[in-house]
mmCIF file of C-alpha atoms in Angstrom:
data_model
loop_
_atom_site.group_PDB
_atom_site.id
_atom_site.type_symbol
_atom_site.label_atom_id
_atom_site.label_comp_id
_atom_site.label_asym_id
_atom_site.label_seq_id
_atom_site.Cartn_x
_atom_site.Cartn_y
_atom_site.Cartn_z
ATOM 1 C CA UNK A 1 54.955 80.209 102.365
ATOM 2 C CA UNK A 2 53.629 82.405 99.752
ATOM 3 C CA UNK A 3 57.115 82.970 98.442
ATOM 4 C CA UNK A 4 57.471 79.390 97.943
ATOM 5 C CA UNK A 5 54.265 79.298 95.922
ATOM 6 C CA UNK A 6 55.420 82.009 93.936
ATOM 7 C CA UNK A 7 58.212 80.733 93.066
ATOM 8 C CA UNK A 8 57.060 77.308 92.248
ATOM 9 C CA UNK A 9 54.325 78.838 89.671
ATOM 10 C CA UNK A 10 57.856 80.814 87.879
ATOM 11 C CA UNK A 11 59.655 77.450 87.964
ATOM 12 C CA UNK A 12 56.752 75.344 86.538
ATOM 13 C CA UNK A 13 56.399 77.925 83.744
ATOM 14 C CA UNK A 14 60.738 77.788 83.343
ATOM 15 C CA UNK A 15 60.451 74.028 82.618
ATOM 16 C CA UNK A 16 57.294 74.357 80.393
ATOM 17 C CA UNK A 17 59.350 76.616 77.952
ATOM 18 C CA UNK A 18 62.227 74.278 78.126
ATOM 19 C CA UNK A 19 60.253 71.169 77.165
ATOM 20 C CA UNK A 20 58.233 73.053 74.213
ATOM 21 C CA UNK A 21 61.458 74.392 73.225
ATOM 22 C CA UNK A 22 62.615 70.655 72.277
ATOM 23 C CA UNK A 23 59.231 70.379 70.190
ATOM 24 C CA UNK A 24 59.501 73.141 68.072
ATOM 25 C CA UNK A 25 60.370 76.971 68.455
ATOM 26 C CA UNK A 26 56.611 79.041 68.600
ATOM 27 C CA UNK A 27 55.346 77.508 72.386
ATOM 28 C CA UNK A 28 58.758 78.231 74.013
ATOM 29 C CA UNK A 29 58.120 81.837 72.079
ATOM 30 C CA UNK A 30 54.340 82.295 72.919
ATOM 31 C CA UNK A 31 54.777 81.096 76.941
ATOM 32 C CA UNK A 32 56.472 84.117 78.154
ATOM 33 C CA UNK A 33 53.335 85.747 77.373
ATOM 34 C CA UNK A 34 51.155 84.012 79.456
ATOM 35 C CA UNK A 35 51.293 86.159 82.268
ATOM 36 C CA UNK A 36 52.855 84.319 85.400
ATOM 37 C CA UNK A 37 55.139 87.056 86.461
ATOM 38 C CA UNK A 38 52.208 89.148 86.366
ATOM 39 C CA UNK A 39 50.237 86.685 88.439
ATOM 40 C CA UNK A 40 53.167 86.355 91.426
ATOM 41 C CA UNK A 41 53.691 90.245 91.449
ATOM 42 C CA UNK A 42 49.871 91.063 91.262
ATOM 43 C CA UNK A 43 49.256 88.492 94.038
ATOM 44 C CA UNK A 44 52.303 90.177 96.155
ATOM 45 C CA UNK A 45 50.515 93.742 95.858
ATOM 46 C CA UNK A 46 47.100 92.394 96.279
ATOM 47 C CA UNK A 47 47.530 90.923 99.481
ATOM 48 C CA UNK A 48 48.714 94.362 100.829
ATOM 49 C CA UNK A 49 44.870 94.644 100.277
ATOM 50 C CA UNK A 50 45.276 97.884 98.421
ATOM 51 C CA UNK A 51 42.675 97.948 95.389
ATOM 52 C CA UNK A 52 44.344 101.199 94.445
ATOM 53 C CA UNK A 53 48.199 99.783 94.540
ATOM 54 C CA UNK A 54 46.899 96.507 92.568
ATOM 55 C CA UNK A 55 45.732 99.292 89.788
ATOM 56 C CA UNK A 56 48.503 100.701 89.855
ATOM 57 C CA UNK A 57 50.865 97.561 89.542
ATOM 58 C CA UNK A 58 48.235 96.719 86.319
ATOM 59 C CA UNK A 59 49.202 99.883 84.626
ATOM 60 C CA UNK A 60 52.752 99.722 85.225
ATOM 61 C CA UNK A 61 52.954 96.314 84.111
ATOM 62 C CA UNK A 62 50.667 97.709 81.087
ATOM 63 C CA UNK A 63 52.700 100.340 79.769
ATOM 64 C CA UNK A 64 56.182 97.744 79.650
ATOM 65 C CA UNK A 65 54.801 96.424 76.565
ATOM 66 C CA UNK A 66 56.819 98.531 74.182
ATOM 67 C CA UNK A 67 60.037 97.788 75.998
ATOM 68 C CA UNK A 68 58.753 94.264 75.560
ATOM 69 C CA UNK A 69 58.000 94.285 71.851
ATOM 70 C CA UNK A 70 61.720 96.900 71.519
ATOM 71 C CA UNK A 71 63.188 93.257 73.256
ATOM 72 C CA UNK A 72 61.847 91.571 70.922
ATOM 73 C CA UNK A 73 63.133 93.501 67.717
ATOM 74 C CA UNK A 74 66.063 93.388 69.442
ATOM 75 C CA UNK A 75 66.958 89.730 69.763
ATOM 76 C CA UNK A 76 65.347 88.950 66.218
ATOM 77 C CA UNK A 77 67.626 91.887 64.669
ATOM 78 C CA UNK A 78 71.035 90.979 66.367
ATOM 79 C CA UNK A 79 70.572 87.064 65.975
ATOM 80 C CA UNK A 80 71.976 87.137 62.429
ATOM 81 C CA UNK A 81 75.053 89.212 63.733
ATOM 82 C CA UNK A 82 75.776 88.153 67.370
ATOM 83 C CA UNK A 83 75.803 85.285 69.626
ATOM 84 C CA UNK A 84 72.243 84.441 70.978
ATOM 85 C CA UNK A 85 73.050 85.438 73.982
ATOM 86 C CA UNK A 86 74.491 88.500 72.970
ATOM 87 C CA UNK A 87 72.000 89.106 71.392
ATOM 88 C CA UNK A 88 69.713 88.522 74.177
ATOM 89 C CA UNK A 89 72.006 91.032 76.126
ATOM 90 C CA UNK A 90 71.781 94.031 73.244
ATOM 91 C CA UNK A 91 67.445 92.948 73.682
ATOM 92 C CA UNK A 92 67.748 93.544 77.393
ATOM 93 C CA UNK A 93 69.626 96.756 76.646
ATOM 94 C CA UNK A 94 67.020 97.805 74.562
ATOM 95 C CA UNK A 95 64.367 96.991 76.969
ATOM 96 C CA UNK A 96 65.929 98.804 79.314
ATOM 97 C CA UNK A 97 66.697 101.926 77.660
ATOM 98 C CA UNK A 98 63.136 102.277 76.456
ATOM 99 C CA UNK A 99 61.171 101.292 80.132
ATOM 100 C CA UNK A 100 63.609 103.832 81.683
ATOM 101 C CA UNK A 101 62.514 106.312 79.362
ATOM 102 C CA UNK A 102 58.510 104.968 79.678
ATOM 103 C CA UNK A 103 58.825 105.904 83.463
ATOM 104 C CA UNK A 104 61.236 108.403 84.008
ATOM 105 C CA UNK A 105 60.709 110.358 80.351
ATOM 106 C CA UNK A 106 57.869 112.501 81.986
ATOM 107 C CA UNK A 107 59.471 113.155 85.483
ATOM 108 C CA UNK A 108 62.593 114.098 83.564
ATOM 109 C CA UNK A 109 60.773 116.375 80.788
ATOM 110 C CA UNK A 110 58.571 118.107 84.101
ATOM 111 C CA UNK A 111 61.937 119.636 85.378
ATOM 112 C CA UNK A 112 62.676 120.904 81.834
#
């Protein structure tokens, strides 16, 4: 049942963006930052009842905020040359690329 919770909570905040988005374009822009996927995966780890694994799940979700802001830049610089949702694709590239190299960076620069 918690699943179903979960995934009510990500579906109310899906149709919240999509009615701001008819209103005007900064809601539908500053929702995504209310943190609901934070809530559902923080709630998942905390009811392992692990206060050391919930810490751990903050600081993770903590240090994607580069490869969130990287996103970002990338949408708002392709727009002008792309498709939206190519451009949207070339953002999540971005993203990517830098939270690969956020959590794998050190590991990989430790073998060097």
């Amino acid at each position: 049942m918690d699943v179903v919770w979960k995934g009510l909570l990500g579906g109310l905040v899906t149709a919240l963006i999509v009615l701001a988005s008819k209103r005007g374009n900064v809601l539908p822009g500053i929702l995504p930052l209310a943190p609901t996927f934070a809530i559902i995966a923080l709630l998942a780890v905390g009811a392992k009842g692990e206060t050391g694994g919930f810490r751990q799940a903050c600081l993770a979700g903590a240090k994607t905020i580069p490869a969130y802001l990287v996103f970002l830049a990338g949408c708002y610089l392709l727009i002008d040359k792309v498709d939206e949702r190519l451009a949207i694709l070339g953002g999540l590239t971005a993203w990517l690329v830098v939270a690969l190299l956020i959590f794998l960076g050190p590991k990989l620069l430790q073998g060097c």
